[in-house]
Tab-separated table of C-alpha atoms in Angstrom:
chain	number	residue	atom	x	y	z
A	664	VAL	CA	54.821	18.008	-65.704
A	665	LEU	CA	51.475	19.785	-65.891
A	666	GLN	CA	52.216	20.889	-69.446
A	667	GLY	CA	53.099	17.326	-70.420
A	668	ALA	CA	49.974	15.953	-68.740
A	669	THR	CA	47.696	18.409	-70.542
A	670	GLN	CA	49.428	18.674	-73.927
A	671	GLY	CA	51.500	15.510	-74.332
A	672	ARG	CA	50.443	12.723	-76.710
A	673	GLY	CA	48.079	15.013	-78.590
A	674	GLY	CA	46.234	16.043	-75.443
A	675	LEU	CA	45.945	12.556	-73.920
A	676	GLY	CA	48.823	13.392	-71.606
A	677	THR	CA	52.315	12.105	-70.981
A	678	VAL	CA	52.340	9.425	-68.277
A	679	TYR	CA	54.791	10.349	-65.513
A	680	LEU	CA	55.921	7.719	-63.020
A	681	MET	CA	58.170	8.385	-60.060
A	682	ALA	CA	59.858	6.214	-57.467
A	683	ALA	CA	58.121	6.495	-54.088
A	684	GLY	CA	61.525	6.494	-52.387
A	685	ASN	CA	63.845	4.203	-50.439
A	686	GLY	CA	63.770	5.820	-46.993
A	687	GLY	CA	60.999	3.770	-45.446
A	688	ALA	CA	63.250	1.870	-43.052
A	689	ARG	CA	64.435	5.140	-41.531
A	690	GLY	CA	60.934	6.617	-41.246
A	691	ASP	CA	60.722	8.597	-44.465
A	692	ASP	CA	57.372	8.979	-46.186
A	693	ALA	CA	56.403	9.485	-49.832
A	694	ASN	CA	53.918	12.173	-48.798
A	695	ARG	CA	56.870	14.375	-47.846
A	696	ASP	CA	58.000	14.383	-51.493
A	697	GLY	CA	56.541	17.273	-53.458
A	698	TYR	CA	56.964	15.527	-56.822
A	699	ALA	CA	55.257	12.331	-55.668
A	700	ASN	CA	52.403	14.451	-54.267
A	701	PHE	CA	51.655	16.045	-57.637
A	702	ARG	CA	48.374	14.857	-59.119
A	703	ALA	CA	49.843	14.089	-62.555
A	704	VAL	CA	52.615	11.853	-61.166
A	705	LEU	CA	52.162	8.127	-60.431
A	706	ALA	CA	54.212	7.185	-57.354
A	707	ILE	CA	55.493	3.583	-57.448
A	708	GLY	CA	56.505	1.409	-54.479
A	709	ALA	CA	58.355	-1.919	-54.368
A	710	VAL	CA	57.676	-5.542	-53.456
A	711	ASP	CA	60.283	-8.279	-53.128
A	712	ASP	CA	60.453	-11.740	-54.709
A	713	ARG	CA	57.977	-13.016	-52.105
A	714	ASN	CA	55.434	-10.295	-52.880
A	715	ARG	CA	56.136	-8.492	-49.592
A	716	PRO	CA	56.513	-4.723	-49.378
A	717	THR	CA	60.257	-4.163	-49.243
A	718	SER	CA	61.731	-2.863	-46.009
A	719	TYR	CA	62.826	0.411	-47.616
A	720	THR	CA	59.841	1.351	-49.782
A	721	GLU	CA	58.284	4.538	-48.458
A	722	PRO	CA	54.626	4.515	-47.415
A	723	GLY	CA	52.253	7.252	-48.448
A	724	SER	CA	48.664	7.994	-49.358
A	725	ASN	CA	50.046	9.027	-52.747
A	726	VAL	CA	51.544	5.596	-53.600
A	727	LEU	CA	49.545	4.124	-56.493
A	728	VAL	CA	50.948	0.604	-56.998
A	729	ALA	CA	54.180	-1.338	-56.486
A	730	ALA	CA	56.358	-3.431	-58.770
A	731	PRO	CA	59.035	-6.093	-58.135
A	732	SER	CA	62.485	-5.168	-56.842
A	733	GLY	CA	65.264	-6.510	-54.661
A	734	ASN	CA	64.767	-6.380	-50.904
A	735	VAL	CA	68.135	-4.750	-50.114
A	736	VAL	CA	69.427	-1.491	-51.535
A	737	GLY	CA	73.172	-1.226	-52.073
A	738	ARG	CA	76.080	-2.353	-54.168
A	739	TYR	CA	77.044	-5.334	-52.015
A	740	GLN	CA	74.086	-7.557	-51.229
A	741	SER	CA	73.420	-11.060	-50.008
A	742	THR	CA	70.001	-11.401	-51.628
A	743	ALA	CA	69.209	-11.340	-55.315
A	744	GLY	CA	67.599	-8.313	-56.863
A	745	VAL	CA	66.749	-7.400	-60.442
A	746	VAL	CA	68.997	-8.600	-63.274
A	747	THR	CA	69.828	-5.764	-65.643
A	748	THR	CA	72.595	-4.026	-67.538
A	749	ASP	CA	75.043	-2.126	-65.344
A	750	ILE	CA	77.303	0.876	-65.726
A	751	ALA	CA	80.238	-0.374	-67.755
A	752	GLY	CA	83.218	-1.538	-65.751
A	753	ALA	CA	83.744	-1.460	-62.019
A	754	ARG	CA	81.902	1.823	-61.464
A	755	GLY	CA	78.518	0.081	-61.366
A	756	TYR	CA	76.996	-2.454	-58.989
A	757	ALA	CA	79.051	-5.327	-60.393
A	758	ASP	CA	82.786	-5.812	-60.826
A	759	ALA	CA	84.931	-8.267	-62.793
A	760	SER	CA	84.408	-11.000	-60.188
A	761	SER	CA	80.655	-11.093	-60.847
A	762	LEU	CA	79.325	-14.237	-62.511
A	763	LEU	CA	77.614	-11.950	-65.009
A	764	GLY	CA	80.719	-9.858	-65.606
A	765	ALA	CA	81.245	-6.211	-64.781
A	766	ASP	CA	78.641	-4.882	-67.221
A	767	TYR	CA	75.611	-6.678	-65.770
A	768	THR	CA	74.212	-7.038	-62.276
A	769	ALA	CA	71.781	-9.310	-60.458
A	770	PHE	CA	71.489	-6.912	-57.527
A	771	PHE	CA	69.662	-3.857	-58.856
A	772	ALA	CA	67.045	-2.832	-56.295
A	773	GLY	CA	65.140	0.060	-54.771
A	774	THR	CA	62.100	1.852	-56.105
A	775	SER	CA	64.474	2.926	-58.873
A	776	ALA	CA	64.167	-0.676	-60.084
A	777	SER	CA	60.446	-1.114	-59.535
A	778	THR	CA	59.437	2.130	-61.251
A	779	PRO	CA	60.922	1.196	-64.665
A	780	MET	CA	59.036	-2.102	-64.452
A	781	ALA	CA	55.781	-0.238	-63.924
A	782	SER	CA	56.737	2.049	-66.812
A	783	GLY	CA	57.132	-1.026	-69.000
A	784	VAL	CA	53.603	-2.100	-68.105
A	785	VAL	CA	52.339	1.370	-69.043
A	786	ALA	CA	54.075	1.026	-72.421
A	787	LEU	CA	52.283	-2.287	-73.006
A	788	MET	CA	48.954	-0.674	-72.083
A	789	LEU	CA	49.477	2.177	-74.529
A	790	GLU	CA	50.495	-0.290	-77.226
A	791	ALA	CA	47.227	-2.150	-76.644
A	792	ASN	CA	45.175	1.061	-76.600
A	793	PRO	CA	46.942	4.275	-77.713
A	794	ARG	CA	43.777	6.278	-76.926
A	795	LEU	CA	44.221	5.961	-73.169
A	796	SER	CA	44.692	9.219	-71.302
A	797	TRP	CA	47.210	9.442	-68.473
A	798	ARG	CA	44.258	9.387	-66.057
A	799	ASP	CA	42.934	6.224	-67.709
A	800	VAL	CA	46.331	4.618	-67.153
A	801	ARG	CA	46.331	5.530	-63.464
A	802	TRP	CA	42.798	4.191	-62.990
A	803	ILE	CA	43.506	0.895	-64.768
A	804	LEU	CA	46.732	0.264	-62.838
A	805	ALA	CA	44.877	0.752	-59.551
A	806	ALA	CA	41.829	-1.285	-60.584
A	807	THR	CA	43.803	-4.310	-61.794
A	808	ALA	CA	46.578	-4.415	-59.167
A	809	LEU	CA	47.023	-7.661	-57.235
A	810	PRO	CA	47.287	-7.859	-53.445
A	811	ALA	CA	50.720	-7.771	-51.847
A	812	SER	CA	51.588	-9.875	-48.797
A	813	PRO	CA	52.601	-7.596	-45.909
A	814	THR	CA	54.466	-9.214	-43.038
A	815	ALA	CA	53.098	-9.200	-39.499
A	816	THR	CA	55.165	-6.102	-38.693
A	817	GLN	CA	53.963	-4.127	-41.702
A	818	SER	CA	50.716	-2.211	-42.044
A	819	ALA	CA	47.745	-4.293	-43.108
A	820	ALA	CA	45.692	-3.258	-46.110
A	821	GLU	CA	42.602	-1.168	-45.391
A	822	ALA	CA	39.297	-1.265	-47.263
A	823	SER	CA	39.238	0.524	-50.609
A	824	ALA	CA	36.588	1.442	-53.140
A	825	MET	CA	38.856	0.305	-55.993
A	826	ASN	CA	39.237	-3.378	-55.166
A	827	SER	CA	38.436	-6.164	-52.710
A	828	HIS	CA	41.896	-6.407	-51.149
A	829	GLY	CA	42.273	-2.784	-50.116
A	830	PHE	CA	44.979	-0.128	-49.952
A	831	GLN	CA	48.319	-0.607	-48.169
A	832	PRO	CA	50.442	2.556	-47.827
A	833	GLN	CA	53.735	0.956	-48.943
A	834	VAL	CA	52.298	-0.565	-52.114
A	835	GLY	CA	49.141	1.461	-52.733
A	836	PHE	CA	46.467	-0.665	-54.409
A	837	GLY	CA	48.864	-3.585	-54.782
A	838	ARG	CA	51.386	-5.179	-57.109
A	839	VAL	CA	51.165	-4.056	-60.715
A	840	ASN	CA	49.400	-6.623	-62.891
A	841	ALA	CA	50.677	-6.485	-66.473
A	842	SER	CA	48.248	-8.944	-68.062
A	843	GLY	CA	45.256	-7.567	-66.169
A	844	ALA	CA	46.149	-3.974	-67.004
A	845	VAL	CA	46.675	-4.697	-70.705
A	846	ASN	CA	43.436	-6.681	-70.954
A	847	MET	CA	41.450	-3.900	-69.285
A	848	ALA	CA	43.188	-1.282	-71.421
A	849	ARG	CA	42.114	-2.920	-74.682
A	850	GLY	CA	38.427	-2.225	-74.180
A	851	PHE	CA	38.549	0.742	-71.791
A	852	ALA	CA	36.148	3.463	-72.884
A	853	GLY	CA	37.933	6.224	-70.982
A	854	LEU	CA	37.146	8.305	-67.919
A	855	GLY	CA	35.999	11.341	-69.856
A	856	ALA	CA	36.900	14.958	-69.222
A	857	GLU	CA	38.579	15.818	-65.941
A	858	ARG	CA	36.397	17.634	-63.414
A	859	ASN	CA	37.154	18.974	-59.965
A	860	CYS	CA	35.613	20.600	-56.946
A	861	GLY	CA	37.142	21.947	-53.783
A	862	SER	CA	36.605	23.523	-50.424
A	863	GLY	CA	38.700	26.622	-50.917
A	864	SER	CA	40.385	27.891	-47.768
A	865	ILE	CA	38.371	26.534	-44.863
A	866	ALA	CA	40.136	28.034	-41.841
A	867	SER	CA	42.658	30.646	-40.816
A	868	GLY	CA	43.969	31.607	-37.426
A	869	VAL	CA	43.097	28.191	-35.962
A	870	SER	CA	45.391	27.035	-33.154
A	871	VAL	CA	46.467	23.428	-32.755
A	872	PRO	CA	46.733	22.581	-29.037
A	873	ASP	CA	50.117	21.240	-27.967
A	874	ASN	CA	50.462	17.608	-26.864
A	875	ASN	CA	46.745	17.003	-27.374
A	876	SER	CA	45.564	13.827	-29.078
A	877	THR	CA	42.259	15.444	-30.093
A	878	GLY	CA	43.866	18.352	-31.921
A	879	GLN	CA	41.841	20.341	-34.437
A	880	THR	CA	39.321	19.124	-36.994
A	881	LEU	CA	38.579	21.198	-40.083
A	882	ARG	CA	35.404	20.101	-41.847
A	883	TRP	CA	34.003	20.583	-45.321
A	884	ASN	CA	30.620	19.345	-46.508
A	885	ALA	CA	30.948	18.430	-50.178
A	886	ALA	CA	27.210	17.989	-50.698
A	887	SER	CA	27.331	20.127	-53.827
A	888	CYS	CA	30.294	18.236	-55.311
A	889	ALA	CA	28.938	16.241	-58.243
A	890	LEU	CA	31.930	13.969	-58.768
A	891	SER	CA	30.693	10.376	-58.951
A	892	ALA	CA	34.135	8.951	-58.243
A	893	VAL	CA	37.256	10.526	-56.786
A	894	GLU	CA	40.537	10.069	-58.668
A	895	PHE	CA	42.910	12.250	-56.665
A	896	ILE	CA	42.806	14.506	-53.617
A	897	THR	CA	44.981	17.567	-53.079
A	898	VAL	CA	45.313	19.161	-49.640
A	899	ARG	CA	47.364	22.323	-49.198
A	900	VAL	CA	48.326	23.020	-45.602
A	901	SER	CA	49.701	26.318	-44.334
A	902	SER	CA	50.881	26.763	-40.759
A	903	ASP	CA	53.305	28.861	-38.735
A	904	HIS	CA	54.171	25.818	-36.611
A	905	SER	CA	57.914	25.943	-35.987
A	906	TYR	CA	58.512	22.170	-36.258
A	907	SER	CA	56.253	20.538	-38.839
A	908	GLY	CA	57.591	17.101	-37.882
A	909	ASP	CA	55.471	17.289	-34.730
A	910	LEU	CA	52.232	17.427	-36.705
A	911	ARG	CA	49.964	14.498	-37.509
A	912	ILE	CA	47.743	15.379	-40.478
A	913	THR	CA	45.007	12.977	-41.573
A	914	LEU	CA	42.214	13.370	-44.118
A	915	ARG	CA	38.995	11.461	-43.446
A	916	SER	CA	36.555	10.917	-46.311
A	917	PRO	CA	32.753	10.704	-45.974
A	918	SER	CA	33.098	6.902	-46.015
A	919	GLY	CA	35.429	7.059	-43.003
A	920	ARG	CA	38.567	6.017	-44.904
A	921	LEU	CA	41.798	7.761	-43.940
A	922	SER	CA	44.648	9.366	-45.851
A	923	ARG	CA	47.583	9.693	-43.464
A	924	LEU	CA	49.298	12.692	-45.004
A	925	SER	CA	51.829	13.386	-42.280
A	926	VAL	CA	52.873	11.463	-39.189
A	927	PRO	CA	55.166	12.763	-36.440
A	928	HIS	CA	58.796	12.366	-37.453
A	929	SER	CA	62.251	13.711	-36.771
A	930	CYS	CA	63.589	16.147	-39.313
A	931	SER	CA	67.099	16.031	-40.690
A	932	GLY	CA	68.426	19.463	-39.852
A	933	SER	CA	65.362	21.698	-39.945
A	934	CYS	CA	61.806	20.731	-40.803
A	935	THR	CA	60.163	21.876	-44.016
A	936	SER	CA	58.410	25.140	-43.246
A	937	LEU	CA	54.657	25.181	-43.826
A	938	ALA	CA	54.520	28.983	-43.674
A	939	THR	CA	54.010	29.351	-47.426
A	940	GLY	CA	52.025	26.120	-47.708
A	941	PHE	CA	52.802	22.525	-48.636
A	942	THR	CA	50.656	20.416	-50.953
A	943	PHE	CA	49.864	16.811	-50.046
A	944	GLY	CA	48.418	14.396	-52.594
A	945	SER	CA	46.401	11.218	-52.136
A	946	VAL	CA	45.108	8.418	-54.355
A	947	ARG	CA	43.782	6.626	-51.262
A	948	HIS	CA	40.183	7.648	-51.972
A	949	MET	CA	40.047	6.594	-55.633
A	950	GLY	CA	36.625	5.248	-56.533
A	951	GLU	CA	34.848	6.829	-53.561
A	952	GLY	CA	31.978	9.265	-53.985
A	953	ALA	CA	32.849	12.844	-53.196
A	954	ALA	CA	29.608	14.003	-51.581
A	955	GLY	CA	29.476	14.203	-47.791
A	956	GLU	CA	31.675	15.513	-45.005
A	957	TRP	CA	35.429	15.560	-45.427
A	958	ALA	CA	37.505	16.225	-42.315
A	959	LEU	CA	41.125	17.238	-41.923
A	960	LEU	CA	42.428	16.112	-38.530
A	961	VAL	CA	45.507	17.970	-37.300
């Protein structure tokens, strides 16, 4: 992926999109997916036909935007999903009794349905302006996204530097906006060369107290970081903790906005070991200034 992002399209970069995942209803999180955490991958969530985050779409600080999908994942559904071609014959979603026949379905769903829709929008953007870099595409999708409509039981959007309606972890900056993205793409001058700054390793041998809501706070003052606007944050965490599912890991920016990188969860079988390090990614702070104190709360 890194090679494609740096060398693809004559150096402008191949645009990689990936489904955020369908495990949200059972407590899964896109930030536990190494591919979706990678800085050159755009993680895509899902909204239903009423513009609500779907029940299954996985939340994460790495989710960029969402696109339409069905609200139920599975072959046999009671609610409509996305109409598309199907695997030929009865092996697919549909069978011979379907009104559309066995080779088409009206029930395609999941972030596997929403991600191709977002990819189609990216294709339209590149048709309108082939000079866009992959980073330009990410920025435009976030800047032009429309607000989703979370239900009362879903997380509300929180303030964001990228828009007026905020960031919601299941849908990122909102529902992908094809016309808005294409219009912005046409005249977009580009973000310029990629720059970065980082803290390096800021602590070792620090103990996290058990069953303590205060925990540990690791701080880094980015006063010397000259980035005018953040695009992506990478946090690599190493720990000898024997059950990483017990850990709550949150990044707080100088503006006070939070990236919830890991929340306590049950692991299927054994938890992913953090002994050799695990890299979390976040688009949550896009548009924010980098200077000031960043804090990792564990």
